[in-house]
mmCIF file of C-alpha atoms in Angstrom:
data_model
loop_
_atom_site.group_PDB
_atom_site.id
_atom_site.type_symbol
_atom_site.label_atom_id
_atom_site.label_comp_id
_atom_site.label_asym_id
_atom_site.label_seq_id
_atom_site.Cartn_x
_atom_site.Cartn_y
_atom_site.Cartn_z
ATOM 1 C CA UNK A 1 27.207 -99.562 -38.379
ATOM 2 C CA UNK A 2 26.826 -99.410 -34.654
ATOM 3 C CA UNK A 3 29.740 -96.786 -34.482
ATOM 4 C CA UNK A 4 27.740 -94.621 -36.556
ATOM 5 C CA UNK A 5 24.498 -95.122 -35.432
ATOM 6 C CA UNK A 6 26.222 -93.765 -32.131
ATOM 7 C CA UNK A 7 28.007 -91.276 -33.301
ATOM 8 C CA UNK A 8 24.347 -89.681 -34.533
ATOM 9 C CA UNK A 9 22.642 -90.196 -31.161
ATOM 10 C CA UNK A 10 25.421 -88.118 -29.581
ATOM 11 C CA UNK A 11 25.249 -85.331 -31.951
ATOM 12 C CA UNK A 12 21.412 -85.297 -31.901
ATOM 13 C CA UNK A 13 21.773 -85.576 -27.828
ATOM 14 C CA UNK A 14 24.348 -82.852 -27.740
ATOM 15 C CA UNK A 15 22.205 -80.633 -30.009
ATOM 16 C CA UNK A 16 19.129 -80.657 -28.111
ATOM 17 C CA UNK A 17 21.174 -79.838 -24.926
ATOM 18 C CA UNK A 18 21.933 -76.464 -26.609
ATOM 19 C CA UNK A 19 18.173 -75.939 -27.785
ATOM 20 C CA UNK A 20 17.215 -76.375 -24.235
ATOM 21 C CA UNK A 21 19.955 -74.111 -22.697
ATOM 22 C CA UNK A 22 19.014 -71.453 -24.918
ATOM 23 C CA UNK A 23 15.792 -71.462 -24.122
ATOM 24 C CA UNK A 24 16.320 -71.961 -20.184
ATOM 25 C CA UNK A 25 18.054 -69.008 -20.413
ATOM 26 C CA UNK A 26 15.451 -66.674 -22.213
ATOM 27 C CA UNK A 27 17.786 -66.235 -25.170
ATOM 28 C CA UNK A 28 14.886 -67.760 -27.619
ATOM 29 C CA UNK A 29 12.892 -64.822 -26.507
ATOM 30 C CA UNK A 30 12.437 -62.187 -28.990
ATOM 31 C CA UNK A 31 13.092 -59.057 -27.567
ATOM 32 C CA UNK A 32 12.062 -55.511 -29.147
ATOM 33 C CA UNK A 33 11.867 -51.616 -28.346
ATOM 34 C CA UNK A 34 8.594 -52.275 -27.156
ATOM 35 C CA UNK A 35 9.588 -54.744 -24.601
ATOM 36 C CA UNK A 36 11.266 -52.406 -22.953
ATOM 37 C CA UNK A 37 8.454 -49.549 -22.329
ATOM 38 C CA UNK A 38 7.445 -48.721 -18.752
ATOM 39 C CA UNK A 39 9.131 -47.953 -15.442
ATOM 40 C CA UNK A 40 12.598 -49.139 -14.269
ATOM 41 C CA UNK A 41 14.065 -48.245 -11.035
ATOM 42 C CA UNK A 42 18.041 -48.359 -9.567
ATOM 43 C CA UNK A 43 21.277 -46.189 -8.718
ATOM 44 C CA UNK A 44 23.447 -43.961 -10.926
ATOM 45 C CA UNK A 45 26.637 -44.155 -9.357
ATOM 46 C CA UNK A 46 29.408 -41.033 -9.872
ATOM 47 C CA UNK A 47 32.258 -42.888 -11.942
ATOM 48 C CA UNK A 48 35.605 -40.638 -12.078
ATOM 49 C CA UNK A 49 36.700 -38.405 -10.071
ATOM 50 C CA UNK A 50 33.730 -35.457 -10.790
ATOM 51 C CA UNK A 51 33.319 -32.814 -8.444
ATOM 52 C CA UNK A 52 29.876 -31.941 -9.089
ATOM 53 C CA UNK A 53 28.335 -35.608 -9.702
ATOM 54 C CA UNK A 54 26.216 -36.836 -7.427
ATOM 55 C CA UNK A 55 25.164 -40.833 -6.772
ATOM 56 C CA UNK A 56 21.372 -41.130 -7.280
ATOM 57 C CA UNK A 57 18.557 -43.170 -7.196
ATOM 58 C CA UNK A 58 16.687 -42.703 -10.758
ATOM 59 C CA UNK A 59 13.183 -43.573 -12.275
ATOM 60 C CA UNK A 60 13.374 -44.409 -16.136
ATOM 61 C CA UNK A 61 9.762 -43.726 -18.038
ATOM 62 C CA UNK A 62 10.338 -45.297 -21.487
ATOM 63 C CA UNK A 63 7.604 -44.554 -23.823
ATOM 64 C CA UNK A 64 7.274 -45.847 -27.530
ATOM 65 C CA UNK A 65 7.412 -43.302 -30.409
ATOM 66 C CA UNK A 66 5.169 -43.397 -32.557
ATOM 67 C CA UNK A 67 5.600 -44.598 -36.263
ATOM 68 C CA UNK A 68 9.407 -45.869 -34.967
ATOM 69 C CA UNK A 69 9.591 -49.473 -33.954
ATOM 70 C CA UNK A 70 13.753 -49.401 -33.048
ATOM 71 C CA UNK A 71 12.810 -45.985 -30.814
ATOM 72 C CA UNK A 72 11.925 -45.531 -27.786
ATOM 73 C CA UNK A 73 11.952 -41.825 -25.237
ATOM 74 C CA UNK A 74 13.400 -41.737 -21.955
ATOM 75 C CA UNK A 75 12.176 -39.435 -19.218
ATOM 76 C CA UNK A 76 14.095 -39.672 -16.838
ATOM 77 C CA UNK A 77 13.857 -38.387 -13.176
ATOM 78 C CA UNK A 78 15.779 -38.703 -10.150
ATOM 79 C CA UNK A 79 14.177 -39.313 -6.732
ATOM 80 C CA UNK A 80 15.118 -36.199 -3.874
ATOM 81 C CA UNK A 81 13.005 -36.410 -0.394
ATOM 82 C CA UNK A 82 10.891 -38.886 -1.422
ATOM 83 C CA UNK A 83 9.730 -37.241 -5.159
ATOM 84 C CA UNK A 84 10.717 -37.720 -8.399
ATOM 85 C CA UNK A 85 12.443 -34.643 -10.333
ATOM 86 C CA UNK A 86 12.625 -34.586 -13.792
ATOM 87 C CA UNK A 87 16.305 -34.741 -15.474
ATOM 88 C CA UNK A 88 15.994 -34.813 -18.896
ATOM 89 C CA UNK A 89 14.012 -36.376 -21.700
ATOM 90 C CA UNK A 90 16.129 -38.584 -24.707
ATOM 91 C CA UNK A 91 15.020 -40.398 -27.463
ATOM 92 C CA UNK A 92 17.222 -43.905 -27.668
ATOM 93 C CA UNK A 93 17.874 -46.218 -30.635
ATOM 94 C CA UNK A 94 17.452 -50.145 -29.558
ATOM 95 C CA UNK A 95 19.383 -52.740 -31.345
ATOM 96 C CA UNK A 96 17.736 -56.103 -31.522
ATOM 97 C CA UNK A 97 20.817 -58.287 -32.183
ATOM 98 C CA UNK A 98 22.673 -56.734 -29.094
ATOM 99 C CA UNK A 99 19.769 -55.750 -27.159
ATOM 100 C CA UNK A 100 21.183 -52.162 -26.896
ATOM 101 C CA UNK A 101 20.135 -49.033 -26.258
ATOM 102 C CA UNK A 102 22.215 -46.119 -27.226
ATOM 103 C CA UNK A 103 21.861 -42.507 -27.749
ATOM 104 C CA UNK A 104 23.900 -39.197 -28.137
ATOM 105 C CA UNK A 105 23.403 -36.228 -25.822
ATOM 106 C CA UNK A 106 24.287 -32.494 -25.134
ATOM 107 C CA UNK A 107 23.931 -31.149 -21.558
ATOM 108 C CA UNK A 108 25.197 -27.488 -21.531
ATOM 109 C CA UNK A 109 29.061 -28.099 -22.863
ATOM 110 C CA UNK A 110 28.728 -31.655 -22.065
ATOM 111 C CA UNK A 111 28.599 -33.985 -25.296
ATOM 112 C CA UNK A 112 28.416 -37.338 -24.486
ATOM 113 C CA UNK A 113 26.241 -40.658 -25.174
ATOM 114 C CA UNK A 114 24.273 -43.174 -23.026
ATOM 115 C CA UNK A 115 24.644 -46.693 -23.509
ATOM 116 C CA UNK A 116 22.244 -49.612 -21.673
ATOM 117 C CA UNK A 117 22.273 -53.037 -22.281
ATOM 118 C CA UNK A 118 19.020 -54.834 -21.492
ATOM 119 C CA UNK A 119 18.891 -58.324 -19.755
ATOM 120 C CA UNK A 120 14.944 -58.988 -19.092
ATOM 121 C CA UNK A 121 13.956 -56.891 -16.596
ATOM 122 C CA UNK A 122 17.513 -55.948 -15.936
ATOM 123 C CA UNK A 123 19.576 -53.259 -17.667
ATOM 124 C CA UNK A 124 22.986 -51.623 -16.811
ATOM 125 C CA UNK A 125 24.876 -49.395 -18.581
ATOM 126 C CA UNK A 126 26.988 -45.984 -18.933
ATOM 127 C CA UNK A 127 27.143 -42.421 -19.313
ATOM 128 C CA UNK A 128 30.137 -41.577 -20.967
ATOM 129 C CA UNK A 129 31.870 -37.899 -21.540
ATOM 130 C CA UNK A 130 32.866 -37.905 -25.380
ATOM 131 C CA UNK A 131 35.535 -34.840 -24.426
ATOM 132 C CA UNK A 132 38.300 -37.722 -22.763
ATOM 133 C CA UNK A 133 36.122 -40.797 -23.567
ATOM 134 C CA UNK A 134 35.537 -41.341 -19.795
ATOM 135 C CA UNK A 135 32.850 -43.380 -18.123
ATOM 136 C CA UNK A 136 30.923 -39.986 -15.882
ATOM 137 C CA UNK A 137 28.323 -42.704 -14.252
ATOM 138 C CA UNK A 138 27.420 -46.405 -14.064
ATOM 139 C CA UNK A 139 23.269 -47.535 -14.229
ATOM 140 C CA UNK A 140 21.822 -50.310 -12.784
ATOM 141 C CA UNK A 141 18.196 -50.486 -13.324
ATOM 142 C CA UNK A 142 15.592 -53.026 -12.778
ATOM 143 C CA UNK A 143 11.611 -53.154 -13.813
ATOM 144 C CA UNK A 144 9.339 -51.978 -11.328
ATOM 145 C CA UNK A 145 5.638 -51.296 -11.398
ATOM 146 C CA UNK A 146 4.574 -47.019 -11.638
ATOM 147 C CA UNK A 147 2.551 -47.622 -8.832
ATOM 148 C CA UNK A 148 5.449 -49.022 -6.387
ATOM 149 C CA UNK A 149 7.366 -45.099 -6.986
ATOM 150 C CA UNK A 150 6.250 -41.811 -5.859
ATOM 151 C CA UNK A 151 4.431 -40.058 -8.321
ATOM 152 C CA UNK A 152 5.600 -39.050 -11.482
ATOM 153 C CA UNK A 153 6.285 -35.313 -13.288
ATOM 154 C CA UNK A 154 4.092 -33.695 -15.424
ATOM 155 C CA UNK A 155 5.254 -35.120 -18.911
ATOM 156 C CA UNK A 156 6.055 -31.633 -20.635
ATOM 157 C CA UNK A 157 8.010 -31.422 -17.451
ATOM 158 C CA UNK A 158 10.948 -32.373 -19.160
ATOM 159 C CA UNK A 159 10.423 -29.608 -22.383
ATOM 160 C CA UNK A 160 9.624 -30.428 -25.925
#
């Protein structure tokens, strides 16, 4: 009887120390497109060997869209002598299981998709060329307040 009554205090133990690791490490906390809305700051570094890329600083704007909970637009800019320049606007899918965001793009005769994983207010991800399936550039973003960057672009800046 005392074997078993053991035996239950150690499972009961043992699950609560995974309820409370879970939650110590924000995995409990719902996350959803809309979480991820505002300004995030960090590099794009070249990956490859590409010519033409250059390493940047960037300035993510998501916005939410309207009547579409999983979607969310980027406008994206990149900071030159001190000022943000617009890049290019894309509308991303996010995934709530894998706390994803993902979406396909066409730049001139460049076809390719963005990937960024989101870790609170941390996200990293890719850029990757569909022609040879290469990685073109590595993202590491963080959340930072609109007021701490320079100003941003106009939003039709960045076209329809």
């Amino acid at each position: 009887m005392l074997h078993h009554l053991l035996r239950g205090l150690i499972i009961i133990v043992f699950i609560a120390g995974f309820a409370s690791l879970g939650n110590a490490q924000g995995l409990a906390r719902p996350m959803n497109a809309s979480s991820v809305v505002g300004t995030w700051s960090g590099e794009s570094i070249c990956a490859g060997n590409r010519a033409a890329c250059k390493n940047e600083i960037v300035v993510y704007r998501f916005e939410p869209v309207s009547g579409k909970s999983t979607v969310i637009t980027l406008l994206a800019d990149k900071i030159i002598k001190g000022k943000r320049v617009p890049m290019y606007k894309l509308d991303f899918q996010y995934d709530e299981a894998t706390r994803t965001l993902s979406c396909d793009f066409t730049q001139g005769h460049t076809r390719g998709t963005w990937e960024y994983r989101v870790t609170g207010d941390s996200m990293e991800g890719t850029g990757i060329v569909l022609a040879g399936k290469s990685v073109a550039r590595r993202v590491k973003v963080k959340r930072v307040r609109e007021d701490q960057m320079p100003a941003a672009p106009d939003r039709y800046s960045y076209g329809p």
